[in-house]
mmCIF file of C-alpha atoms in Angstrom:
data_model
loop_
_atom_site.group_PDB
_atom_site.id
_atom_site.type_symbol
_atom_site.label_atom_id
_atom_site.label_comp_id
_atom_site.label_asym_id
_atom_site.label_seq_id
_atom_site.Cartn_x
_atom_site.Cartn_y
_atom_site.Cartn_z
ATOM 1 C CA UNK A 236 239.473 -17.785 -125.887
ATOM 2 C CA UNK A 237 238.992 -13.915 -125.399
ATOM 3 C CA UNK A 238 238.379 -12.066 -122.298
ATOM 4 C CA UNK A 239 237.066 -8.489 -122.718
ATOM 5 C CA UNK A 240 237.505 -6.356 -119.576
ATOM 6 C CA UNK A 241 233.944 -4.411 -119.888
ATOM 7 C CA UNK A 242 235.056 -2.400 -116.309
ATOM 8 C CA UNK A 243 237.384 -2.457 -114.172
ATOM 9 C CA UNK A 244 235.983 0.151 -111.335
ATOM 10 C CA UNK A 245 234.637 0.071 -107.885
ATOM 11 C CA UNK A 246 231.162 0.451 -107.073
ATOM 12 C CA UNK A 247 231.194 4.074 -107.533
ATOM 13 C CA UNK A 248 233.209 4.149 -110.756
ATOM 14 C CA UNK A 249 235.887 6.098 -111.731
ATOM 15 C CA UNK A 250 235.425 9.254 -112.040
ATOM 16 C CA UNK A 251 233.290 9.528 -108.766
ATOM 17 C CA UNK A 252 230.808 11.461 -108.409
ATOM 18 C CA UNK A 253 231.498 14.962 -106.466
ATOM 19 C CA UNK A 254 235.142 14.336 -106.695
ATOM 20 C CA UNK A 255 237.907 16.240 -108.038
ATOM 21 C CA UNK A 256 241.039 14.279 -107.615
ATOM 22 C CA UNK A 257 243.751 14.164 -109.736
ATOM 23 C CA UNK A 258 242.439 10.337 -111.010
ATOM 24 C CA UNK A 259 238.881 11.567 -111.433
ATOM 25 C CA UNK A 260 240.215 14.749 -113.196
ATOM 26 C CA UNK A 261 242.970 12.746 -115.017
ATOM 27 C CA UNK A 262 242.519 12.963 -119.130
ATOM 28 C CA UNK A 263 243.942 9.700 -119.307
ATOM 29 C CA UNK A 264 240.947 7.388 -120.682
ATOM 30 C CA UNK A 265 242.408 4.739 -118.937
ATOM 31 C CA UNK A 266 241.461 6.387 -115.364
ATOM 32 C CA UNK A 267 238.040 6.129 -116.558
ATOM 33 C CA UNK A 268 236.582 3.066 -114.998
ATOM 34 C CA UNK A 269 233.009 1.565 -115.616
ATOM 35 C CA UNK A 270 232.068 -0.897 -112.817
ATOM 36 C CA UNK A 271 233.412 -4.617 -112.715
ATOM 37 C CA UNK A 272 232.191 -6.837 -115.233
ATOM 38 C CA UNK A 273 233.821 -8.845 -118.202
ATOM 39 C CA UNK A 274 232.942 -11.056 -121.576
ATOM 40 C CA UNK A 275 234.596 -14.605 -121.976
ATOM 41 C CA UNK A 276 234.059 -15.138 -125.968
ATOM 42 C CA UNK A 277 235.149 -18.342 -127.185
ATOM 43 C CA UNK A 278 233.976 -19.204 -131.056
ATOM 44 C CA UNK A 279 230.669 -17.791 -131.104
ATOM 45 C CA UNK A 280 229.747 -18.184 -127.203
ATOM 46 C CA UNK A 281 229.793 -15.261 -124.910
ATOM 47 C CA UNK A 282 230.147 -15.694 -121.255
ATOM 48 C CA UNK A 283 229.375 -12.821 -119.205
ATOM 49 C CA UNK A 284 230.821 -12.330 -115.521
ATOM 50 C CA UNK A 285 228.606 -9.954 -113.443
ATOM 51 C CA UNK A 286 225.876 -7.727 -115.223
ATOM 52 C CA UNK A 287 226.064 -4.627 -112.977
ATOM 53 C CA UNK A 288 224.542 -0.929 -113.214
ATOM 54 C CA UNK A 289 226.900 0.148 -116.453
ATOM 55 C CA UNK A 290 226.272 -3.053 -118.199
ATOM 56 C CA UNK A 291 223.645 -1.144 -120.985
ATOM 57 C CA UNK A 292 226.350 1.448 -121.209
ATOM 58 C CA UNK A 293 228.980 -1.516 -121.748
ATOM 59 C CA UNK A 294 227.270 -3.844 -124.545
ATOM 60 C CA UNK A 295 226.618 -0.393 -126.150
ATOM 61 C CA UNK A 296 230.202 1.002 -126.082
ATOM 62 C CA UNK A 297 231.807 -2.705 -127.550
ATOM 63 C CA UNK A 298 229.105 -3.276 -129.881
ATOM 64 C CA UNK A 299 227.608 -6.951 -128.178
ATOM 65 C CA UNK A 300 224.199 -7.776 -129.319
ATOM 66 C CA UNK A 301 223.862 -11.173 -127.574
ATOM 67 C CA UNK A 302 224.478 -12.575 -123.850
ATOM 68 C CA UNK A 303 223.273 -15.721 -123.417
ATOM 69 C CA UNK A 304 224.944 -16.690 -120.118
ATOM 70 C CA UNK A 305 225.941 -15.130 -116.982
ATOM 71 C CA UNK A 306 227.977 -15.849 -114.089
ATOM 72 C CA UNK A 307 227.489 -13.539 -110.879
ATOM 73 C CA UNK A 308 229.738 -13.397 -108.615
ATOM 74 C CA UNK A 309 227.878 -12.480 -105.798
ATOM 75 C CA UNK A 310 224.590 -9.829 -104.713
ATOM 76 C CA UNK A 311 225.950 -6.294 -104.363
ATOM 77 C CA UNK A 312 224.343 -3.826 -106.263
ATOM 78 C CA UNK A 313 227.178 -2.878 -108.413
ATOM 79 C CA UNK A 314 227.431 -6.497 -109.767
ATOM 80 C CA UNK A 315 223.982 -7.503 -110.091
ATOM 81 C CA UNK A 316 221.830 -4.300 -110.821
ATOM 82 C CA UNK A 317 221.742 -4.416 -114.846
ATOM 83 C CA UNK A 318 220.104 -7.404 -115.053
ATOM 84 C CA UNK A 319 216.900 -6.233 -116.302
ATOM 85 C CA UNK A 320 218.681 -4.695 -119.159
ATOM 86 C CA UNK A 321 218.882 -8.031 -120.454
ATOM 87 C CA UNK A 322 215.386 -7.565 -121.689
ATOM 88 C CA UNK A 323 216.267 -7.130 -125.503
ATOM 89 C CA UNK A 324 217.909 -10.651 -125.715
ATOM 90 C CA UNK A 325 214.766 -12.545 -124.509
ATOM 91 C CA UNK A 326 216.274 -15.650 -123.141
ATOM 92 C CA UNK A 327 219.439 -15.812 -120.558
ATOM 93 C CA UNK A 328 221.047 -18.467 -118.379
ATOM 94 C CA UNK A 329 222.026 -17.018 -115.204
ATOM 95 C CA UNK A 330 224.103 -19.014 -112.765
ATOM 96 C CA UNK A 331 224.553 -17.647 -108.925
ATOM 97 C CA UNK A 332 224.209 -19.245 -105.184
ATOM 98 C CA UNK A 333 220.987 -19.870 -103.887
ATOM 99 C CA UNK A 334 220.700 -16.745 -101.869
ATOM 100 C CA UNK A 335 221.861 -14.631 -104.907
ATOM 101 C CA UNK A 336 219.185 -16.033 -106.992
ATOM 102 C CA UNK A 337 216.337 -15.652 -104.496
ATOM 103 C CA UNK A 338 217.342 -12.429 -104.462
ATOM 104 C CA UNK A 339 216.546 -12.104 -108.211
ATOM 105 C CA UNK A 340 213.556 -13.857 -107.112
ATOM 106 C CA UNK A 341 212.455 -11.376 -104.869
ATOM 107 C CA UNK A 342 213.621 -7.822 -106.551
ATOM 108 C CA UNK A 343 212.390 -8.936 -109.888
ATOM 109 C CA UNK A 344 208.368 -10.015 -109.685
ATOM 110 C CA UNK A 345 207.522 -9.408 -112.437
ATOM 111 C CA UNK A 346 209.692 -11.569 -114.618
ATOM 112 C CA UNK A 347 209.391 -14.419 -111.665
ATOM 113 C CA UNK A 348 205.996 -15.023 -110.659
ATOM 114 C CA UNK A 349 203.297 -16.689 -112.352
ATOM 115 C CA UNK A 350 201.860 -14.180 -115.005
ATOM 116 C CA UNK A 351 205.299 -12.349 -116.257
ATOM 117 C CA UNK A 352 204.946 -8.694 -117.493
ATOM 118 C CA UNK A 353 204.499 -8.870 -120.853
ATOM 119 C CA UNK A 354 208.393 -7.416 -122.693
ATOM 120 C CA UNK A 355 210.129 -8.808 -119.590
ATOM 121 C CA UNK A 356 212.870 -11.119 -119.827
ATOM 122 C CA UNK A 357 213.661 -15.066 -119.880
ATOM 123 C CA UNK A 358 215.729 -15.424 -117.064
ATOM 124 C CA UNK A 359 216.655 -19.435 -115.899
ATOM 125 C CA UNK A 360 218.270 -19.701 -112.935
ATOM 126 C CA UNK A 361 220.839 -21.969 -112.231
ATOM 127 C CA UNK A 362 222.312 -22.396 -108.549
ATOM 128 C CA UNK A 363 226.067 -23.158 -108.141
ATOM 129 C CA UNK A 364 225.385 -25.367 -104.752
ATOM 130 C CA UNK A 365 228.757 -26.985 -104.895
ATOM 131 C CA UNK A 366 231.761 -24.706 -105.163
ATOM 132 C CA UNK A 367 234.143 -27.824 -105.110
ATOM 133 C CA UNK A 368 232.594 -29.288 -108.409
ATOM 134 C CA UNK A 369 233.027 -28.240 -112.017
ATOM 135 C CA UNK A 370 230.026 -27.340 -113.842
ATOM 136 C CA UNK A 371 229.020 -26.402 -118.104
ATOM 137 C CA UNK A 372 228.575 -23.542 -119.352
ATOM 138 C CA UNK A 373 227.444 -24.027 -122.861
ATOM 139 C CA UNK A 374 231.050 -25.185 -123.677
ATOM 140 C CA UNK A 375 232.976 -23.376 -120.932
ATOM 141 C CA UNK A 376 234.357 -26.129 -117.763
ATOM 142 C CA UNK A 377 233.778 -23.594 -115.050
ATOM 143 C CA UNK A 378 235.438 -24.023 -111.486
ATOM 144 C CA UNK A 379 234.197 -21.834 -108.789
ATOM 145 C CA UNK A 380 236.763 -20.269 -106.466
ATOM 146 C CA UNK A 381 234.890 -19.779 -102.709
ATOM 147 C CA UNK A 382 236.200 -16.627 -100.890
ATOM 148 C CA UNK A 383 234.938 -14.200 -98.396
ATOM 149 C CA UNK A 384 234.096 -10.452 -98.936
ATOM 150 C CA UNK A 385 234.678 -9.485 -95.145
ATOM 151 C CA UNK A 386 231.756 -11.967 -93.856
ATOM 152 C CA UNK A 387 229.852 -12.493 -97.285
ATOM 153 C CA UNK A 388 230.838 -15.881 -98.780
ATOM 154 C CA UNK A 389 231.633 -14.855 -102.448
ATOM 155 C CA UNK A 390 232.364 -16.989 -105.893
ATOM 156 C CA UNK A 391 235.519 -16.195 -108.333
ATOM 157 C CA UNK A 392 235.716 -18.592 -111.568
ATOM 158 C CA UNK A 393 237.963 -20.297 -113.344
ATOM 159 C CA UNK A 394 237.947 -21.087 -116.921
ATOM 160 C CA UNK A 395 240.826 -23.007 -118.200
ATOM 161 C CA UNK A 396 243.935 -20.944 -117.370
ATOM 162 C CA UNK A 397 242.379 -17.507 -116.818
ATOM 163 C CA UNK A 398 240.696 -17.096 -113.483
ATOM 164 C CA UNK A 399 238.819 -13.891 -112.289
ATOM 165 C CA UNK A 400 238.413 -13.147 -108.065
ATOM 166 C CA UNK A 401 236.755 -10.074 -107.332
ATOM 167 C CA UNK A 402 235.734 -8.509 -104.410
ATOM 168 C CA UNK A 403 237.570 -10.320 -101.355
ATOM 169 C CA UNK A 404 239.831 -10.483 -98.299
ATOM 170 C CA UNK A 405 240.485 -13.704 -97.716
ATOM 171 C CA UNK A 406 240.912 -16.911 -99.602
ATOM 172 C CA UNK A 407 241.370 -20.003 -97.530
ATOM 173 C CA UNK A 408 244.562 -22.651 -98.589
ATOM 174 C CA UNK A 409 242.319 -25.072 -100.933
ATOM 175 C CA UNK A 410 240.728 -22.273 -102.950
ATOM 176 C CA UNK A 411 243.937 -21.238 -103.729
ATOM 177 C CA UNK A 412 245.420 -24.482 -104.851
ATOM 178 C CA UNK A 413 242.655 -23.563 -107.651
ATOM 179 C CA UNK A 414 244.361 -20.696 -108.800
ATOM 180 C CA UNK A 415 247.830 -22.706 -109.512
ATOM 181 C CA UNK A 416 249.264 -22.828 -112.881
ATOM 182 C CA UNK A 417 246.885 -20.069 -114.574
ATOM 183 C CA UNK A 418 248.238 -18.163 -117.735
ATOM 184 C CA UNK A 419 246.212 -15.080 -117.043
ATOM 185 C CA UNK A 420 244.534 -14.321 -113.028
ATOM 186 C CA UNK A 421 241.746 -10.728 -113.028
ATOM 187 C CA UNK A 422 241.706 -10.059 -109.451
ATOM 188 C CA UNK A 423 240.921 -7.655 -106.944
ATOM 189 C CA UNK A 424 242.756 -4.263 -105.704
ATOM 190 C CA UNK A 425 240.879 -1.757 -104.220
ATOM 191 C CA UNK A 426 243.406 0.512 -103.791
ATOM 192 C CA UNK A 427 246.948 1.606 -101.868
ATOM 193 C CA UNK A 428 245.580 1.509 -98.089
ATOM 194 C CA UNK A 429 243.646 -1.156 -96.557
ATOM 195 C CA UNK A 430 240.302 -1.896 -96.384
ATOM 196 C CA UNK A 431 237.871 -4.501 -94.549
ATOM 197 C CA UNK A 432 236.829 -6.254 -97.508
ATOM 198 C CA UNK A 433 238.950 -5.937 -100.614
ATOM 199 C CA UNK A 434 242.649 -6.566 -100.997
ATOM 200 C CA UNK A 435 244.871 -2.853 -100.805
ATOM 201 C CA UNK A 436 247.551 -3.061 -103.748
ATOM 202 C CA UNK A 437 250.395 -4.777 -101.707
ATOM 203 C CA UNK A 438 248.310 -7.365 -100.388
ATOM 204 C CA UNK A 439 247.101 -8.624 -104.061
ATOM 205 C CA UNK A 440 250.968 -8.639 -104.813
ATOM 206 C CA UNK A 441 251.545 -11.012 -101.786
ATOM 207 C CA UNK A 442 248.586 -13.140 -103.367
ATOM 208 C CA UNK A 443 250.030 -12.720 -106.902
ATOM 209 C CA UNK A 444 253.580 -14.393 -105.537
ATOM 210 C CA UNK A 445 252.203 -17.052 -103.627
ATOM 211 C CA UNK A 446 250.055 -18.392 -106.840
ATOM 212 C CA UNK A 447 252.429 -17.153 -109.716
ATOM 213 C CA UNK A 448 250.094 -17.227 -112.683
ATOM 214 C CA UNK A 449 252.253 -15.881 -116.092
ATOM 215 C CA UNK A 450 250.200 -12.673 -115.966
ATOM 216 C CA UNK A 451 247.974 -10.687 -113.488
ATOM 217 C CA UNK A 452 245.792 -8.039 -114.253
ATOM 218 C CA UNK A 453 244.044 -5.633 -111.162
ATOM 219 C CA UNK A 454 240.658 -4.692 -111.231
ATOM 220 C CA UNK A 455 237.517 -3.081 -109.191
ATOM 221 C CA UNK A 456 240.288 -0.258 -108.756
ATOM 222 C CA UNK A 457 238.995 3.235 -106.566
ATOM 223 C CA UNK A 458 239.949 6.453 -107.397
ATOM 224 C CA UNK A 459 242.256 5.936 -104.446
ATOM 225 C CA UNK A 460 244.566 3.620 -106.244
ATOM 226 C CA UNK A 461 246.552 6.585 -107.931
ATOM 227 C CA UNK A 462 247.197 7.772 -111.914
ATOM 228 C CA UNK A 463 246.978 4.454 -113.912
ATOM 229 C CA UNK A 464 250.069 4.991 -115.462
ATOM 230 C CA UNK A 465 252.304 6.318 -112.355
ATOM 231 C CA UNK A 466 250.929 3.103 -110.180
ATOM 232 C CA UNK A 467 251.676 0.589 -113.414
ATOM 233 C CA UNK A 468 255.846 1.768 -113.336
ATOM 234 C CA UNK A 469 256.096 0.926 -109.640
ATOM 235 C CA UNK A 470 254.359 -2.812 -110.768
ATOM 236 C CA UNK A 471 256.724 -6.500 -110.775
ATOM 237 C CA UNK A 472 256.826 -7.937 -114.251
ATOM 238 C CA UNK A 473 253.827 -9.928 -115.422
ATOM 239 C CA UNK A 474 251.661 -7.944 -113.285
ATOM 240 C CA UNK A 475 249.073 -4.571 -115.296
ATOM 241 C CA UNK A 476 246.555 -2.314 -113.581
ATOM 242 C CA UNK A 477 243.701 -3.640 -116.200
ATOM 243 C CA UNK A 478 241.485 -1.002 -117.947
ATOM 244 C CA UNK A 479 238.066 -1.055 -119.654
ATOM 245 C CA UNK A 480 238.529 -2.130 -123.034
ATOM 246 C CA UNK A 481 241.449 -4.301 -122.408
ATOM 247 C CA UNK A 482 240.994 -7.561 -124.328
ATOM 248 C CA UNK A 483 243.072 -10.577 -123.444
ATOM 249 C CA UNK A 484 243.485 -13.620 -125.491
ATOM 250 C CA UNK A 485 243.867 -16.905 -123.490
ATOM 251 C CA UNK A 486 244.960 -19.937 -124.893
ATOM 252 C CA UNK A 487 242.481 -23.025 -124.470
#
């Protein structure tokens, strides 16, 4: 199994607009962040994790001509808002809480109601309505992992022995009993202070002892985070500042 970060930015990507930081100046390409999304590949299946504003931009850049599936981990704009671009692969599985997918519902008419616009896509919905239960896939056993974004309930995944949280503050004791004995945990880091809904850099660390997975990689990283490659020499062993492009291999 393969796991191809597609981004590994915030909301407003790195660089940000209007900004002229060192990070979002940096010539490094690895300071360069698209927003938060990534492709599970396993034989010929593709299993995509979020489809936000970038994700055109991303199936261009890495050359994928198919999605058939997609997990979303919850209904902010920067994970959701490329779903129409989905449009030139006709027919997609998309798997989301209830709220998430009425949501879909809602903002997308006219590939929802009775009379579909003629080009627009196939979408099924799926809703995840037990977060305690394994579910398919196509071929992927897929176990959500229920945490909260401040006061949004949100849904990380695991697939085997890689597991990907995004976008959280808390995870409760059972959720993380979840996350025990993974090869390879994507998770969230917003950046070196605090912040209401995401963990700050030392608080994924304190999350990243207390599960131990064999290796951790930080995503959904701000321009506030620092120079990718001064922040990854101050890191423990086993644990990377991801970047887009990184591909993983996982073993099944």
């Amino acid at each position: 199994m393969k796991v191809l970060l597609l981004g590994t930015g915030t909301s407003t990507g790195v660089p940000q607009l209007g900004c002229s930081c060192s990070v979002c100046k940096s010539d490094d390409i690895k300071d360069n962040r698209l927003r938060s999304s990534l492709l599970v590949t396993k034989d010929n299946e593709k299993l995509l994790i979020d489809c936000g504003p970038d994700f055109r931009q991303q199936m261009l850049l890495y050359g994928i001509t198919k999605i058939t599936d997609i997990l979303f981990t919850h209904e902010h704009y920067d994970h959701v808002s490329g779903l129409d671009e989905v449009r030139p692969f006709r027919e997609v599985n998309v798997f989301a809480e209830k709220r998430v997918l009425d949501m879909f519902v809602h903002n997308m008419p006219y590939v929802f109601n009775a009379k579909p616009y003629p080009g627009a896509p196939k979408i099924h919905l799926h809703e995840i309505s037990d977060f305690n239960l394994l579910f398919k896939v196509a071929s992927f056993d897929v176990q959500p992992i229920r945490m909260m974004h401040q006061r949004l309930p949100v849904l990380g995944y695991r697939i085997g022995k890689f597991a990907y949280i995004t976008d959280f503050s808390v995870v409760d004791e059972a959720e993380c009993d979840k996350l025990k004995g993974l090869d390879v945990l994507v998770m969230d880091a917003l950046r070196i202070s605090t912040h209401p809904a995401h963990l700050s850099l030392a608080e994924a660390l304190e999350l990243v002892k207390k599960l131990q997975p064999k290796k951790t990689y930080f995503i959904h990283m701000s321009h506030d985070m620092g120079l990718h490659e001064e922040v990854e020499r101050t890191l423990p062993e086993g644990v990377f500042l991801a970047y887009d492009g990184l591909e993983i291999e996982i073993a099944d």
